[in-house]
PDB file of C-alpha atoms in Angstrom:
ATOM      1  CA  THR J   4     104.745  63.618  44.176  1.00  0.00           C
ATOM      2  CA  ALA J   5     105.368  60.407  42.334  1.00  0.00           C
ATOM      3  CA  PHE J   6     104.915  62.355  39.029  1.00  0.00           C
ATOM      4  CA  VAL J   7     107.728  64.866  39.993  1.00  0.00           C
ATOM      5  CA  LEU J   8     110.107  61.893  41.096  1.00  0.00           C
ATOM      6  CA  ALA J   9     109.443  60.331  37.759  1.00  0.00           C
ATOM      7  CA  CYS J  10     110.645  63.219  35.976  1.00  0.00           C
ATOM      8  CA  LEU J  11     113.770  63.994  37.994  1.00  0.00           C
ATOM      9  CA  VAL J  12     116.230  62.585  35.270  1.00  0.00           C
ATOM     10  CA  VAL J  13     117.804  66.205  34.714  1.00  0.00           C
ATOM     11  CA  VAL J  14     120.546  67.334  32.490  1.00  0.00           C
ATOM     12  CA  LEU J  15     122.954  69.739  34.328  1.00  0.00           C
ATOM     13  CA  GLY J  16     124.859  70.852  31.335  1.00  0.00           C
ATOM     14  CA  GLY J  17     126.476  67.347  30.953  1.00  0.00           C
ATOM     15  CA  PHE J  18     125.585  66.953  27.252  1.00  0.00           C
ATOM     16  CA  SER J  19     126.940  64.438  24.896  1.00  0.00           C
ATOM     17  CA  GLU J  20     130.648  64.504  24.629  1.00  0.00           C
ATOM     18  CA  ASP J  21     130.582  66.796  21.572  1.00  0.00           C
ATOM     19  CA  SER J  22     129.815  69.706  24.004  1.00  0.00           C
ATOM     20  CA  ARG J  23     133.399  69.196  25.445  1.00  0.00           C
ATOM     21  CA  ALA J  24     135.448  68.760  22.272  1.00  0.00           C
ATOM     22  CA  GLN J  25     136.546  71.397  19.860  1.00  0.00           C
ATOM     23  CA  ILE J  26     134.521  71.842  16.777  1.00  0.00           C
ATOM     24  CA  SER J  27     135.973  69.996  13.916  1.00  0.00           C
ATOM     25  CA  ASP J  28     133.172  69.929  11.054  1.00  0.00           C
ATOM     26  CA  PHE J  29     129.929  71.634  10.060  1.00  0.00           C
ATOM     27  CA  ASN J  30     127.662  69.209  11.788  1.00  0.00           C
ATOM     28  CA  SER J  31     129.494  69.656  15.062  1.00  0.00           C
ATOM     29  CA  ALA J  32     129.282  73.540  14.524  1.00  0.00           C
ATOM     30  CA  ILE J  33     125.628  73.434  13.702  1.00  0.00           C
ATOM     31  CA  ASN J  34     124.864  71.511  16.697  1.00  0.00           C
ATOM     32  CA  LYS J  35     126.787  73.860  19.073  1.00  0.00           C
ATOM     33  CA  ALA J  36     125.445  76.749  17.414  1.00  0.00           C
ATOM     34  CA  GLY J  37     121.941  75.376  18.014  1.00  0.00           C
ATOM     35  CA  ARG J  38     122.719  74.472  21.554  1.00  0.00           C
ATOM     36  CA  GLN J  39     123.535  78.324  22.293  1.00  0.00           C
ATOM     37  CA  ARG J  40     119.857  79.100  21.222  1.00  0.00           C
ATOM     38  CA  MET J  41     118.549  76.487  23.671  1.00  0.00           C
ATOM     39  CA  LEU J  42     121.139  77.625  26.478  1.00  0.00           C
ATOM     40  CA  SER J  43     119.618  81.255  25.948  1.00  0.00           C
ATOM     41  CA  GLN J  44     116.420  80.028  27.080  1.00  0.00           C
ATOM     42  CA  ARG J  45     117.288  77.656  29.547  1.00  0.00           C
ATOM     43  CA  MET J  46     119.200  80.247  31.626  1.00  0.00           C
ATOM     44  CA  ALA J  47     116.217  82.430  31.738  1.00  0.00           C
ATOM     45  CA  LYS J  48     114.054  79.399  32.834  1.00  0.00           C
ATOM     46  CA  ALA J  49     116.375  78.664  35.589  1.00  0.00           C
ATOM     47  CA  TYR J  50     116.737  82.367  36.807  1.00  0.00           C
ATOM     48  CA  LEU J  51     112.852  82.514  36.889  1.00  0.00           C
ATOM     49  CA  GLN J  52     112.753  79.434  38.692  1.00  0.00           C
ATOM     50  CA  ILE J  53     115.301  80.294  41.304  1.00  0.00           C
ATOM     51  CA  GLY J  54     113.445  83.502  42.002  1.00  0.00           C
ATOM     52  CA  GLN J  55     109.997  81.695  42.483  1.00  0.00           C
ATOM     53  CA  ASP J  56     111.990  78.940  44.623  1.00  0.00           C
ATOM     54  CA  ILE J  57     110.830  76.425  42.164  1.00  0.00           C
ATOM     55  CA  ASP J  58     113.240  73.446  42.203  1.00  0.00           C
ATOM     56  CA  ALA J  59     115.867  75.988  43.340  1.00  0.00           C
ATOM     57  CA  GLU J  60     118.949  73.803  44.078  1.00  0.00           C
ATOM     58  CA  ARG J  61     118.801  72.195  40.654  1.00  0.00           C
ATOM     59  CA  SER J  62     117.855  75.293  39.031  1.00  0.00           C
ATOM     60  CA  LYS J  63     120.958  77.101  40.469  1.00  0.00           C
ATOM     61  CA  LYS J  64     123.156  73.991  38.963  1.00  0.00           C
ATOM     62  CA  ILE J  65     121.331  74.439  35.768  1.00  0.00           C
ATOM     63  CA  LEU J  66     122.122  78.116  35.547  1.00  0.00           C
ATOM     64  CA  ASP J  67     125.672  77.835  36.592  1.00  0.00           C
ATOM     65  CA  GLY J  68     126.507  74.926  33.990  1.00  0.00           C
ATOM     66  CA  SER J  69     124.568  76.716  31.068  1.00  0.00           C
ATOM     67  CA  ILE J  70     126.602  80.006  31.700  1.00  0.00           C
ATOM     68  CA  SER J  71     129.794  77.913  31.553  1.00  0.00           C
ATOM     69  CA  LEU J  72     128.823  75.933  28.598  1.00  0.00           C
ATOM     70  CA  PHE J  73     127.689  78.998  26.732  1.00  0.00           C
ATOM     71  CA  ASP J  74     131.105  80.711  27.415  1.00  0.00           C
ATOM     72  CA  ARG J  75     133.075  77.884  26.279  1.00  0.00           C
ATOM     73  CA  GLN J  76     130.823  76.961  23.068  1.00  0.00           C
ATOM     74  CA  LEU J  77     131.044  80.837  22.045  1.00  0.00           C
ATOM     75  CA  VAL J  78     134.833  80.823  22.138  1.00  0.00           C
ATOM     76  CA  GLU J  79     134.877  77.474  19.875  1.00  0.00           C
ATOM     77  CA  LEU J  80     132.163  79.152  17.433  1.00  0.00           C
ATOM     78  CA  LYS J  81     134.293  82.274  17.100  1.00  0.00           C
ATOM     79  CA  ASN J  82     137.355  80.307  16.281  1.00  0.00           C
ATOM     80  CA  PHE J  83     135.739  77.950  14.001  1.00  0.00           C
ATOM     81  CA  ALA J  84     133.911  80.618  12.036  1.00  0.00           C
ATOM     82  CA  PRO J  85     134.515  79.967   8.407  1.00  0.00           C
ATOM     83  CA  THR J  86     133.454  83.447   6.822  1.00  0.00           C
ATOM     84  CA  PRO J  87     133.885  86.917   8.033  1.00  0.00           C
ATOM     85  CA  GLU J  88     129.894  87.202   8.139  1.00  0.00           C
ATOM     86  CA  ILE J  89     129.813  84.073  10.499  1.00  0.00           C
ATOM     87  CA  LYS J  90     132.766  85.639  12.471  1.00  0.00           C
ATOM     88  CA  SER J  91     130.779  88.999  12.761  1.00  0.00           C
ATOM     89  CA  ALA J  92     127.640  87.206  13.814  1.00  0.00           C
ATOM     90  CA  TYR J  93     129.558  85.574  16.720  1.00  0.00           C
ATOM     91  CA  LEU J  94     130.977  89.029  17.762  1.00  0.00           C
ATOM     92  CA  ASN J  95     127.648  90.432  17.759  1.00  0.00           C
ATOM     93  CA  LEU J  96     126.286  87.383  19.950  1.00  0.00           C
ATOM     94  CA  GLU J  97     129.193  88.027  22.322  1.00  0.00           C
ATOM     95  CA  ARG J  98     128.199  91.607  23.107  1.00  0.00           C
ATOM     96  CA  ALA J  99     124.647  90.601  23.849  1.00  0.00           C
ATOM     97  CA  TRP J 100     125.894  87.746  25.947  1.00  0.00           C
ATOM     98  CA  LEU J 101     128.081  89.745  28.141  1.00  0.00           C
ATOM     99  CA  ALA J 102     125.034  92.032  28.874  1.00  0.00           C
ATOM    100  CA  TYR J 103     122.762  88.769  29.611  1.00  0.00           C
ATOM    101  CA  LYS J 104     125.458  87.226  31.767  1.00  0.00           C
ATOM    102  CA  ASP J 105     125.841  90.441  33.935  1.00  0.00           C
ATOM    103  CA  MET J 106     121.986  90.116  34.479  1.00  0.00           C
ATOM    104  CA  LEU J 107     122.175  86.451  35.490  1.00  0.00           C
ATOM    105  CA  VAL J 108     124.975  86.427  37.962  1.00  0.00           C
ATOM    106  CA  GLY J 109     125.863  88.078  41.239  1.00  0.00           C
ATOM    107  CA  ALA J 110     122.401  88.862  42.669  1.00  0.00           C
ATOM    108  CA  ARG J 111     119.419  87.177  43.835  1.00  0.00           C
ATOM    109  CA  PRO J 112     116.607  86.998  41.275  1.00  0.00           C
ATOM    110  CA  THR J 113     114.012  89.769  41.375  1.00  0.00           C
ATOM    111  CA  ARG J 114     110.706  90.372  39.581  1.00  0.00           C
ATOM    112  CA  GLU J 115     112.309  93.657  37.967  1.00  0.00           C
ATOM    113  CA  GLY J 116     115.347  91.618  37.073  1.00  0.00           C
ATOM    114  CA  ALA J 117     113.342  88.828  35.625  1.00  0.00           C
ATOM    115  CA  LYS J 118     111.675  91.186  33.184  1.00  0.00           C
ATOM    116  CA  LYS J 119     115.075  92.154  31.939  1.00  0.00           C
ATOM    117  CA  VAL J 120     116.370  88.655  31.663  1.00  0.00           C
ATOM    118  CA  VAL J 121     113.320  87.558  29.499  1.00  0.00           C
ATOM    119  CA  ALA J 122     113.710  90.425  27.205  1.00  0.00           C
ATOM    120  CA  GLN J 123     117.439  89.735  26.775  1.00  0.00           C
ATOM    121  CA  SER J 124     116.966  85.980  26.495  1.00  0.00           C
ATOM    122  CA  ASP J 125     115.138  86.885  23.273  1.00  0.00           C
ATOM    123  CA  ALA J 126     117.829  89.158  22.039  1.00  0.00           C
ATOM    124  CA  VAL J 127     120.439  86.353  22.540  1.00  0.00           C
ATOM    125  CA  LEU J 128     118.048  83.905  20.891  1.00  0.00           C
ATOM    126  CA  GLU J 129     117.893  86.051  17.924  1.00  0.00           C
ATOM    127  CA  LEU J 130     121.604  86.327  17.473  1.00  0.00           C
ATOM    128  CA  ALA J 131     122.148  82.699  18.217  1.00  0.00           C
ATOM    129  CA  GLN J 132     119.774  81.824  15.397  1.00  0.00           C
ATOM    130  CA  ALA J 133     121.455  83.990  13.115  1.00  0.00           C
ATOM    131  CA  GLY J 134     124.803  82.347  13.453  1.00  0.00           C
ATOM    132  CA  ALA J 135     123.156  78.878  13.435  1.00  0.00           C
ATOM    133  CA  ALA J 136     121.150  79.589  10.248  1.00  0.00           C
ATOM    134  CA  MET J 137     124.350  80.759   8.555  1.00  0.00           C
ATOM    135  CA  LEU J 138     126.183  77.509   9.345  1.00  0.00           C
ATOM    136  CA  VAL J 139     123.292  75.475   8.154  1.00  0.00           C
ATOM    137  CA  ASP J 140     123.149  77.274   4.792  1.00  0.00           C
ATOM    138  CA  LEU J 141     126.923  76.887   4.424  1.00  0.00           C
ATOM    139  CA  SER J 142     127.206  73.239   5.211  1.00  0.00           C
ATOM    140  CA  GLY J 143     125.566  72.032   1.985  1.00  0.00           C
ATOM    141  CA  SER J 144     124.900  68.630   3.436  1.00  0.00           C
ATOM    142  CA  GLU J 145     121.665  66.669   3.679  1.00  0.00           C
ATOM    143  CA  SER J 146     122.170  66.150   7.549  1.00  0.00           C
ATOM    144  CA  GLY J 147     123.383  69.821   8.368  1.00  0.00           C
ATOM    145  CA  PRO J 148     119.588  71.090   8.321  1.00  0.00           C
ATOM    146  CA  LEU J 149     118.518  67.940  10.359  1.00  0.00           C
ATOM    147  CA  VAL J 150     120.910  68.887  12.989  1.00  0.00           C
ATOM    148  CA  GLY J 151     119.519  72.577  12.759  1.00  0.00           C
ATOM    149  CA  VAL J 152     115.698  71.205  13.243  1.00  0.00           C
ATOM    150  CA  ALA J 153     116.666  68.775  15.910  1.00  0.00           C
ATOM    151  CA  GLY J 154     118.498  71.444  17.851  1.00  0.00           C
ATOM    152  CA  ARG J 155     115.865  73.911  17.423  1.00  0.00           C
ATOM    153  CA  GLN J 156     113.534  71.280  19.384  1.00  0.00           C
ATOM    154  CA  ARG J 157     115.862  71.610  22.138  1.00  0.00           C
ATOM    155  CA  MET J 158     115.464  75.391  22.076  1.00  0.00           C
ATOM    156  CA  LEU J 159     111.730  74.961  22.042  1.00  0.00           C
ATOM    157  CA  SER J 160     111.570  72.805  24.936  1.00  0.00           C
ATOM    158  CA  GLN J 161     113.229  75.348  27.011  1.00  0.00           C
ATOM    159  CA  ARG J 162     111.436  78.389  25.631  1.00  0.00           C
ATOM    160  CA  MET J 163     108.045  76.796  26.496  1.00  0.00           C
ATOM    161  CA  ALA J 164     109.183  76.300  30.008  1.00  0.00           C
ATOM    162  CA  LYS J 165     110.628  79.838  30.237  1.00  0.00           C
ATOM    163  CA  LEU J 166     107.419  81.388  29.092  1.00  0.00           C
ATOM    164  CA  TYR J 167     105.534  79.217  31.468  1.00  0.00           C
ATOM    165  CA  GLN J 168     107.534  80.274  34.422  1.00  0.00           C
ATOM    166  CA  ALA J 169     107.304  84.014  33.306  1.00  0.00           C
ATOM    167  CA  VAL J 170     103.573  83.919  33.026  1.00  0.00           C
ATOM    168  CA  ASN J 171     103.482  82.117  36.515  1.00  0.00           C
ATOM    169  CA  TRP J 172     105.447  84.897  38.126  1.00  0.00           C
ATOM    170  CA  GLY J 173     103.701  87.759  36.550  1.00  0.00           C
ATOM    171  CA  VAL J 174     106.757  88.972  34.628  1.00  0.00           C
ATOM    172  CA  ALA J 175     105.941  87.962  31.067  1.00  0.00           C
ATOM    173  CA  PRO J 176     105.927  90.316  28.226  1.00  0.00           C
ATOM    174  CA  ASN J 177     102.625  90.989  26.388  1.00  0.00           C
ATOM    175  CA  GLY J 178     101.837  88.080  23.972  1.00  0.00           C
ATOM    176  CA  ALA J 179     103.714  85.406  26.199  1.00  0.00           C
ATOM    177  CA  ALA J 180     100.655  83.019  26.138  1.00  0.00           C
ATOM    178  CA  ALA J 181     100.535  83.357  22.401  1.00  0.00           C
ATOM    179  CA  GLU J 182     104.392  82.835  22.098  1.00  0.00           C
ATOM    180  CA  LEU J 183     103.905  79.675  24.344  1.00  0.00           C
ATOM    181  CA  GLN J 184     101.104  78.246  21.904  1.00  0.00           C
ATOM    182  CA  LYS J 185     103.237  79.020  18.852  1.00  0.00           C
ATOM    183  CA  ALA J 186     106.166  77.199  20.313  1.00  0.00           C
ATOM    184  CA  ARG J 187     103.906  74.317  20.927  1.00  0.00           C
ATOM    185  CA  LYS J 188     102.863  74.105  17.489  1.00  0.00           C
ATOM    186  CA  ASP J 189     106.482  74.458  16.147  1.00  0.00           C
ATOM    187  CA  PHE J 190     107.663  71.596  18.499  1.00  0.00           C
ATOM    188  CA  ASN J 191     104.865  69.373  16.981  1.00  0.00           C
ATOM    189  CA  VAL J 192     105.876  70.301  13.363  1.00  0.00           C
ATOM    190  CA  GLY J 193     109.640  69.626  14.132  1.00  0.00           C
ATOM    191  CA  LEU J 194     108.824  66.211  15.554  1.00  0.00           C
ATOM    192  CA  ILE J 195     106.928  65.339  12.426  1.00  0.00           C
ATOM    193  CA  ALA J 196     109.963  66.571  10.227  1.00  0.00           C
ATOM    194  CA  LEU J 197     112.495  64.646  12.051  1.00  0.00           C
ATOM    195  CA  ALA J 198     110.405  61.344  12.123  1.00  0.00           C
ATOM    196  CA  THR J 199     109.573  61.569   8.297  1.00  0.00           C
ATOM    197  CA  ALA J 200     112.979  62.866   6.766  1.00  0.00           C
ATOM    198  CA  PRO J 201     114.333  60.424   4.321  1.00  0.00           C
ATOM    199  CA  ALA J 202     117.791  60.554   5.995  1.00  0.00           C
ATOM    200  CA  THR J 203     116.238  59.419   9.470  1.00  0.00           C
ATOM    201  CA  THR J 204     117.408  56.027  10.495  1.00  0.00           C
ATOM    202  CA  ARG J 205     115.607  53.425  12.521  1.00  0.00           C
ATOM    203  CA  ALA J 206     117.583  54.239  15.560  1.00  0.00           C
ATOM    204  CA  ILE J 207     116.655  57.985  15.316  1.00  0.00           C
ATOM    205  CA  LYS J 208     112.816  57.124  14.721  1.00  0.00           C
ATOM    206  CA  ASP J 209     113.133  55.049  17.890  1.00  0.00           C
ATOM    207  CA  GLU J 210     114.517  58.085  19.874  1.00  0.00           C
ATOM    208  CA  VAL J 211     111.758  60.531  18.335  1.00  0.00           C
ATOM    209  CA  GLU J 212     109.130  58.060  19.573  1.00  0.00           C
ATOM    210  CA  LEU J 213     110.845  58.351  23.033  1.00  0.00           C
ATOM    211  CA  SER J 214     110.786  61.867  22.826  1.00  0.00           C
ATOM    212  CA  LYS J 215     107.047  62.059  21.882  1.00  0.00           C
ATOM    213  CA  GLN J 216     106.472  60.275  25.146  1.00  0.00           C
ATOM    214  CA  GLN J 217     108.389  62.919  27.131  1.00  0.00           C
ATOM    215  CA  TRP J 218     106.506  65.499  25.057  1.00  0.00           C
ATOM    216  CA  LEU J 219     103.208  64.151  26.302  1.00  0.00           C
ATOM    217  CA  PHE J 220     104.510  64.439  30.060  1.00  0.00           C
ATOM    218  CA  PHE J 221     105.497  68.087  29.270  1.00  0.00           C
ATOM    219  CA  GLU J 222     102.343  69.035  27.522  1.00  0.00           C
ATOM    220  CA  ASN J 223     100.379  67.483  30.538  1.00  0.00           C
ATOM    221  CA  ALA J 224     102.500  69.641  32.870  1.00  0.00           C
ATOM    222  CA  LEU J 225     101.680  72.779  30.602  1.00  0.00           C
ATOM    223  CA  ASP J 226      97.945  71.982  30.578  1.00  0.00           C
ATOM    224  CA  ALA J 227      97.469  71.248  34.103  1.00  0.00           C
ATOM    225  CA  GLY J 228      95.601  74.328  34.807  1.00  0.00           C
ATOM    226  CA  GLU J 229      94.862  75.752  38.363  1.00  0.00           C
ATOM    227  CA  ALA J 230      93.374  72.538  39.959  1.00  0.00           C
ATOM    228  CA  ALA J 231      96.645  71.894  41.893  1.00  0.00           C
ATOM    229  CA  ASP J 232      99.072  73.831  43.666  1.00  0.00           C
ATOM    230  CA  LYS J 233     100.818  76.489  41.728  1.00  0.00           C
ATOM    231  CA  LYS J 234     104.274  75.407  42.964  1.00  0.00           C
ATOM    232  CA  VAL J 235     103.693  71.747  42.229  1.00  0.00           C
ATOM    233  CA  LEU J 236     102.658  72.593  38.667  1.00  0.00           C
ATOM    234  CA  ALA J 237     105.638  74.827  38.150  1.00  0.00           C
ATOM    235  CA  THR J 238     107.922  72.182  39.330  1.00  0.00           C
ATOM    236  CA  ASN J 239     106.451  69.686  37.007  1.00  0.00           C
ATOM    237  CA  VAL J 240     107.132  72.092  34.170  1.00  0.00           C
ATOM    238  CA  ALA J 241     110.434  72.243  35.345  1.00  0.00           C
ATOM    239  CA  THR J 242     111.379  68.761  35.624  1.00  0.00           C
ATOM    240  CA  THR J 243     109.539  67.604  32.400  1.00  0.00           C
ATOM    241  CA  SER J 244     111.250  70.215  30.304  1.00  0.00           C
ATOM    242  CA  GLU J 245     114.668  68.964  31.332  1.00  0.00           C
ATOM    243  CA  ARG J 246     113.645  65.425  30.451  1.00  0.00           C
ATOM    244  CA  LEU J 247     112.475  66.595  26.971  1.00  0.00           C
ATOM    245  CA  LEU J 248     115.675  68.318  26.612  1.00  0.00           C
ATOM    246  CA  GLU J 249     117.714  65.340  27.179  1.00  0.00           C
ATOM    247  CA  THR J 250     115.887  63.140  24.459  1.00  0.00           C
ATOM    248  CA  MET J 251     116.319  66.008  21.924  1.00  0.00           C
ATOM    249  CA  ASP J 252     119.857  66.407  22.687  1.00  0.00           C
ATOM    250  CA  ASN J 253     120.397  62.867  22.162  1.00  0.00           C
ATOM    251  CA  ILE J 254     118.542  63.154  18.662  1.00  0.00           C
ATOM    252  CA  THR J 255     120.682  66.149  17.600  1.00  0.00           C
ATOM    253  CA  ALA J 256     123.751  64.151  18.294  1.00  0.00           C
ATOM    254  CA  MET J 257     122.424  61.177  16.290  1.00  0.00           C
ATOM    255  CA  PHE J 258     121.863  63.491  13.383  1.00  0.00           C
ATOM    256  CA  GLU J 259     125.344  65.242  13.563  1.00  0.00           C
ATOM    257  CA  LYS J 260     126.780  61.860  13.405  1.00  0.00           C
ATOM    258  CA  LEU J 261     125.155  61.116  10.017  1.00  0.00           C
ATOM    259  CA  GLY J 262     127.685  63.468   8.378  1.00  0.00           C
ATOM    260  CA  LYS J 263     130.718  61.971   9.606  1.00  0.00           C
TER     261      LYS J 263
END
């Protein structure tokens, strides 16, 4: 459909240049730590989409690229860790990640596998959040927390899509619909916080306005109901979540640069 084609601008792990450079400062660390949260949800989303044959080729590229990026950033975050507590947090994350990666690679996605992937994606998310929060607390800067909030928006874009695809496949845990509604509310709160923060520049405000447009497309996809073909609806969610992710990644990078 034209709607799907309009939304096919997809991020394949080719994030802004900071994702390929070594970590040099707290804002860069917070950005990458936050990106680990997002990737935990994005990989599950891609797995669920492959299993349902939803945008399958692109979903495979997303999964492969996200696994490679998570691996690389985890090494960088362990190397950067400025305190023993943060180092320990990333060693804990590494253990959960190795178990998660085993579920994601090597076999075709199944419904039984999907239930385990969804559960482990949440465990990895919780540990990635712990590391990101410690880095924000230690940064002591005005822009550090904003990098954290913007980065969390990226995660929410993928979490919402993951939950939708899990419900769609009948593999969602109890309470998934309520979790999806909570994520939507949290995303709206985050948009307001980013737009109204004293440190937010005119350029960032313009990018937030762009992200609001993409958020509208994504919400329309989430709310489409049962009127259309289920696969078309799920494909719309897949593509609009990627476009929203791209705008939020741009915003996170812009906040990161405020501290330099």
